[in-house]
């Protein structure tokens, strides 16, 4: 009888292991699908705001946004809107105040700060992944220090500006409601 119970328990354990492995595979597949869905939503949002953007560039921007937003617990929509307002998704944008790239990072202000340690030279800011890494680090720091998104955006922009907030709101509206 003890031998039968052991065999029965071993069989049940094998069945449970098989079920756990199947459930683990199902969960991983769902995670992959949800990441794909999020990628698709972010990509479509970018293309709504800048329909003439090269698809390969848009895909690279999407990947950098999702990666950095997950790491820094930021909304991808905030970063999409910020990039649209700051540079119109032009990775080569340079302002008259020497802010560079998609997120218009001001190199002289941030070159020595730990949060932009990936930037070795001013030219690095023209690279999609490095610019978004540095820019999202800056906006995360400013939101944290300011206590909310509005104050963080004021710090990012450099002054409190209803016009700037209006542009951000307009970009978000285009993403959410324009088809």
Coordinates of C-alpha atoms in Angstrom, one line a residue:
X1 CA 0.0 0.0 0.0
X2 CA 2.8 2.4 0.8
X3 CA 4.5 1.7 -2.5
X4 CA 1.2 2.4 -4.3
X5 CA 0.8 5.8 -2.5
X6 CA 4.4 6.7 -3.3
X7 CA 3.8 5.9 -7.0
X8 CA 0.5 7.8 -6.9
X9 CA 2.3 10.8 -5.2
X10 CA 5.1 10.7 -7.7
X11 CA 2.6 10.7 -10.6
X12 CA 0.7 13.6 -9.0
X13 CA 3.9 15.5 -8.6
X14 CA 4.9 14.9 -12.3
X15 CA 1.4 16.0 -13.4
X16 CA 1.7 19.2 -11.2
X17 CA 5.1 19.9 -12.6
X18 CA 3.7 19.5 -16.1
X19 CA 0.8 21.8 -15.3
X20 CA 3.1 24.4 -13.7
X21 CA 5.4 24.4 -16.8
X22 CA 2.4 24.8 -19.1
X23 CA 1.0 27.7 -17.0
X24 CA 4.5 29.3 -16.9
X25 CA 4.7 29.1 -20.7
X26 CA 1.1 30.5 -21.0
X27 CA 2.1 33.4 -18.7
X28 CA 5.3 34.1 -20.7
X29 CA 3.3 34.1 -23.9
X30 CA 0.7 36.5 -22.4
X31 CA 3.6 38.8 -21.2
X32 CA 5.0 38.8 -24.7
X33 CA 1.6 39.6 -26.2
X34 CA 1.0 42.4 -23.8
X35 CA 4.5 43.9 -24.6
X36 CA 3.7 43.6 -28.3
X37 CA 0.4 45.3 -27.7
X38 CA 2.0 48.1 -25.7
X39 CA 4.7 48.5 -28.4
X40 CA 1.9 48.7 -31.0
X41 CA 0.0 51.3 -29.1
X42 CA 3.1 53.5 -28.5
X43 CA 4.1 53.2 -32.2
X44 CA 0.6 54.1 -33.4
X45 CA 0.6 57.1 -31.0
X46 CA 3.9 58.3 -32.4
X47 CA 2.7 57.9 -35.9
X48 CA -0.5 59.8 -35.1
X49 CA 1.6 62.8 -34.0
X50 CA 4.2 62.5 -36.8
X51 CA 2.7 60.5 -39.7
X52 CA 5.7 61.2 -42.0
X53 CA 8.2 59.8 -39.6
X54 CA 10.3 56.9 -41.0
X55 CA 9.0 53.6 -39.7
X56 CA 12.4 52.3 -38.7
X57 CA 13.1 55.5 -36.7
X58 CA 9.6 55.3 -35.1
X59 CA 10.2 51.7 -34.1
X60 CA 13.6 52.6 -32.5
X61 CA 11.9 55.5 -30.7
X62 CA 9.1 53.2 -29.5
X63 CA 11.6 50.7 -28.1
X64 CA 13.6 53.4 -26.3
X65 CA 10.4 54.9 -24.8
X66 CA 9.0 51.6 -23.5
X67 CA 12.3 50.5 -22.1
X68 CA 13.0 53.7 -20.3
X69 CA 9.4 54.2 -19.1
X70 CA 9.4 50.7 -17.6
X71 CA 12.7 51.3 -15.8
X72 CA 11.8 54.7 -14.5
X73 CA 8.1 54.2 -13.9
X74 CA 7.0 56.9 -16.3
X75 CA 4.0 57.0 -18.6
X76 CA 5.0 56.4 -22.2
X77 CA 2.3 58.9 -23.2
X78 CA 4.0 61.6 -21.2
X79 CA 7.3 60.9 -23.0
X80 CA 5.6 60.7 -26.4
X81 CA 4.0 64.1 -25.9
X82 CA 7.2 65.6 -24.5
X83 CA 9.2 64.4 -27.5
X84 CA 6.5 65.7 -29.9
X85 CA 6.4 69.1 -28.2
X86 CA 10.2 69.4 -27.8
X87 CA 11.4 68.2 -31.2
X88 CA 8.5 67.0 -33.3
X89 CA 10.3 63.6 -33.3
X90 CA 13.3 65.1 -35.0
X91 CA 16.3 63.3 -33.5
X92 CA 18.7 65.9 -35.1
X93 CA 16.9 68.9 -33.6
X94 CA 19.1 71.5 -32.0
X95 CA 17.6 74.6 -30.3
X96 CA 19.1 78.1 -30.3
X97 CA 19.8 77.4 -26.6
X98 CA 21.9 74.3 -27.5
X99 CA 19.3 71.7 -26.4
X100 CA 19.8 68.6 -28.5
X101 CA 17.8 65.6 -29.9
X102 CA 14.4 64.2 -29.4
X103 CA 14.0 65.3 -25.8
X104 CA 16.0 68.5 -26.3
X105 CA 18.5 67.7 -23.6
X106 CA 20.6 70.7 -22.7
X107 CA 24.1 69.2 -22.6
X108 CA 25.9 72.0 -20.7
X109 CA 23.4 71.7 -17.9
X110 CA 23.5 67.9 -17.6
X111 CA 26.9 66.7 -18.9
X112 CA 28.3 66.3 -15.4
X113 CA 25.3 64.9 -13.7
X114 CA 25.1 61.2 -12.7
X115 CA 21.7 60.7 -14.3
X116 CA 23.1 61.4 -17.8
X117 CA 26.3 59.3 -17.3
X118 CA 25.6 57.5 -20.6
X119 CA 26.4 60.7 -22.5
X120 CA 30.1 60.8 -23.2
X121 CA 30.0 63.6 -25.8
X122 CA 27.5 66.1 -27.1
X123 CA 27.1 64.0 -30.3
X124 CA 25.7 61.1 -28.2
X125 CA 22.5 63.2 -27.7
X126 CA 21.6 62.7 -31.4
X127 CA 21.3 58.9 -30.7
X128 CA 17.7 57.9 -30.0
X129 CA 18.4 55.5 -27.1
X130 CA 20.9 57.7 -25.3
X131 CA 18.8 60.9 -25.7
X132 CA 15.7 59.2 -24.4
X133 CA 17.6 57.6 -21.6
X134 CA 19.0 60.9 -20.5
X135 CA 15.8 62.9 -21.1
X136 CA 13.6 60.4 -19.2
X137 CA 16.1 60.5 -16.3
X138 CA 15.9 64.3 -16.2
X139 CA 12.1 64.4 -16.3
X140 CA 11.8 61.7 -13.7
X141 CA 14.2 63.7 -11.4
X142 CA 12.2 66.8 -12.0
X143 CA 8.8 65.2 -11.3
X144 CA 10.1 63.6 -8.2
X145 CA 11.6 66.9 -6.9
X146 CA 8.6 68.9 -8.0
X147 CA 6.1 66.6 -6.5
X148 CA 3.9 66.3 -9.6
X149 CA 4.0 66.2 -13.4
X150 CA 3.0 69.8 -13.9
X151 CA 5.9 71.1 -11.7
X152 CA 8.2 68.6 -13.3
X153 CA 7.3 69.8 -16.8
X154 CA 7.8 73.4 -15.6
X155 CA 11.3 72.5 -14.5
X156 CA 12.0 70.6 -17.7
X157 CA 10.9 73.5 -19.8
X158 CA 12.7 76.0 -17.6
X159 CA 9.8 78.2 -16.7
X160 CA 6.1 77.8 -15.8
X161 CA 4.2 78.1 -19.1
X162 CA 0.5 77.6 -19.7
X163 CA 1.4 77.6 -23.4
X164 CA 3.8 74.6 -22.9
X165 CA 1.2 72.7 -20.9
X166 CA -1.4 73.5 -23.6
X167 CA 0.9 72.0 -26.2
X168 CA 1.4 68.8 -24.1
X169 CA -2.4 68.5 -23.6
X170 CA -3.0 69.1 -27.3
X171 CA -0.5 66.3 -28.2
X172 CA -2.2 63.9 -25.7
X173 CA -5.6 64.8 -27.2
X174 CA -4.4 64.0 -30.7
X175 CA -3.2 60.6 -29.5
X176 CA -6.4 59.8 -27.6
X177 CA -9.1 61.1 -29.9
X178 CA -7.9 61.7 -33.4
X179 CA -8.3 58.7 -35.7

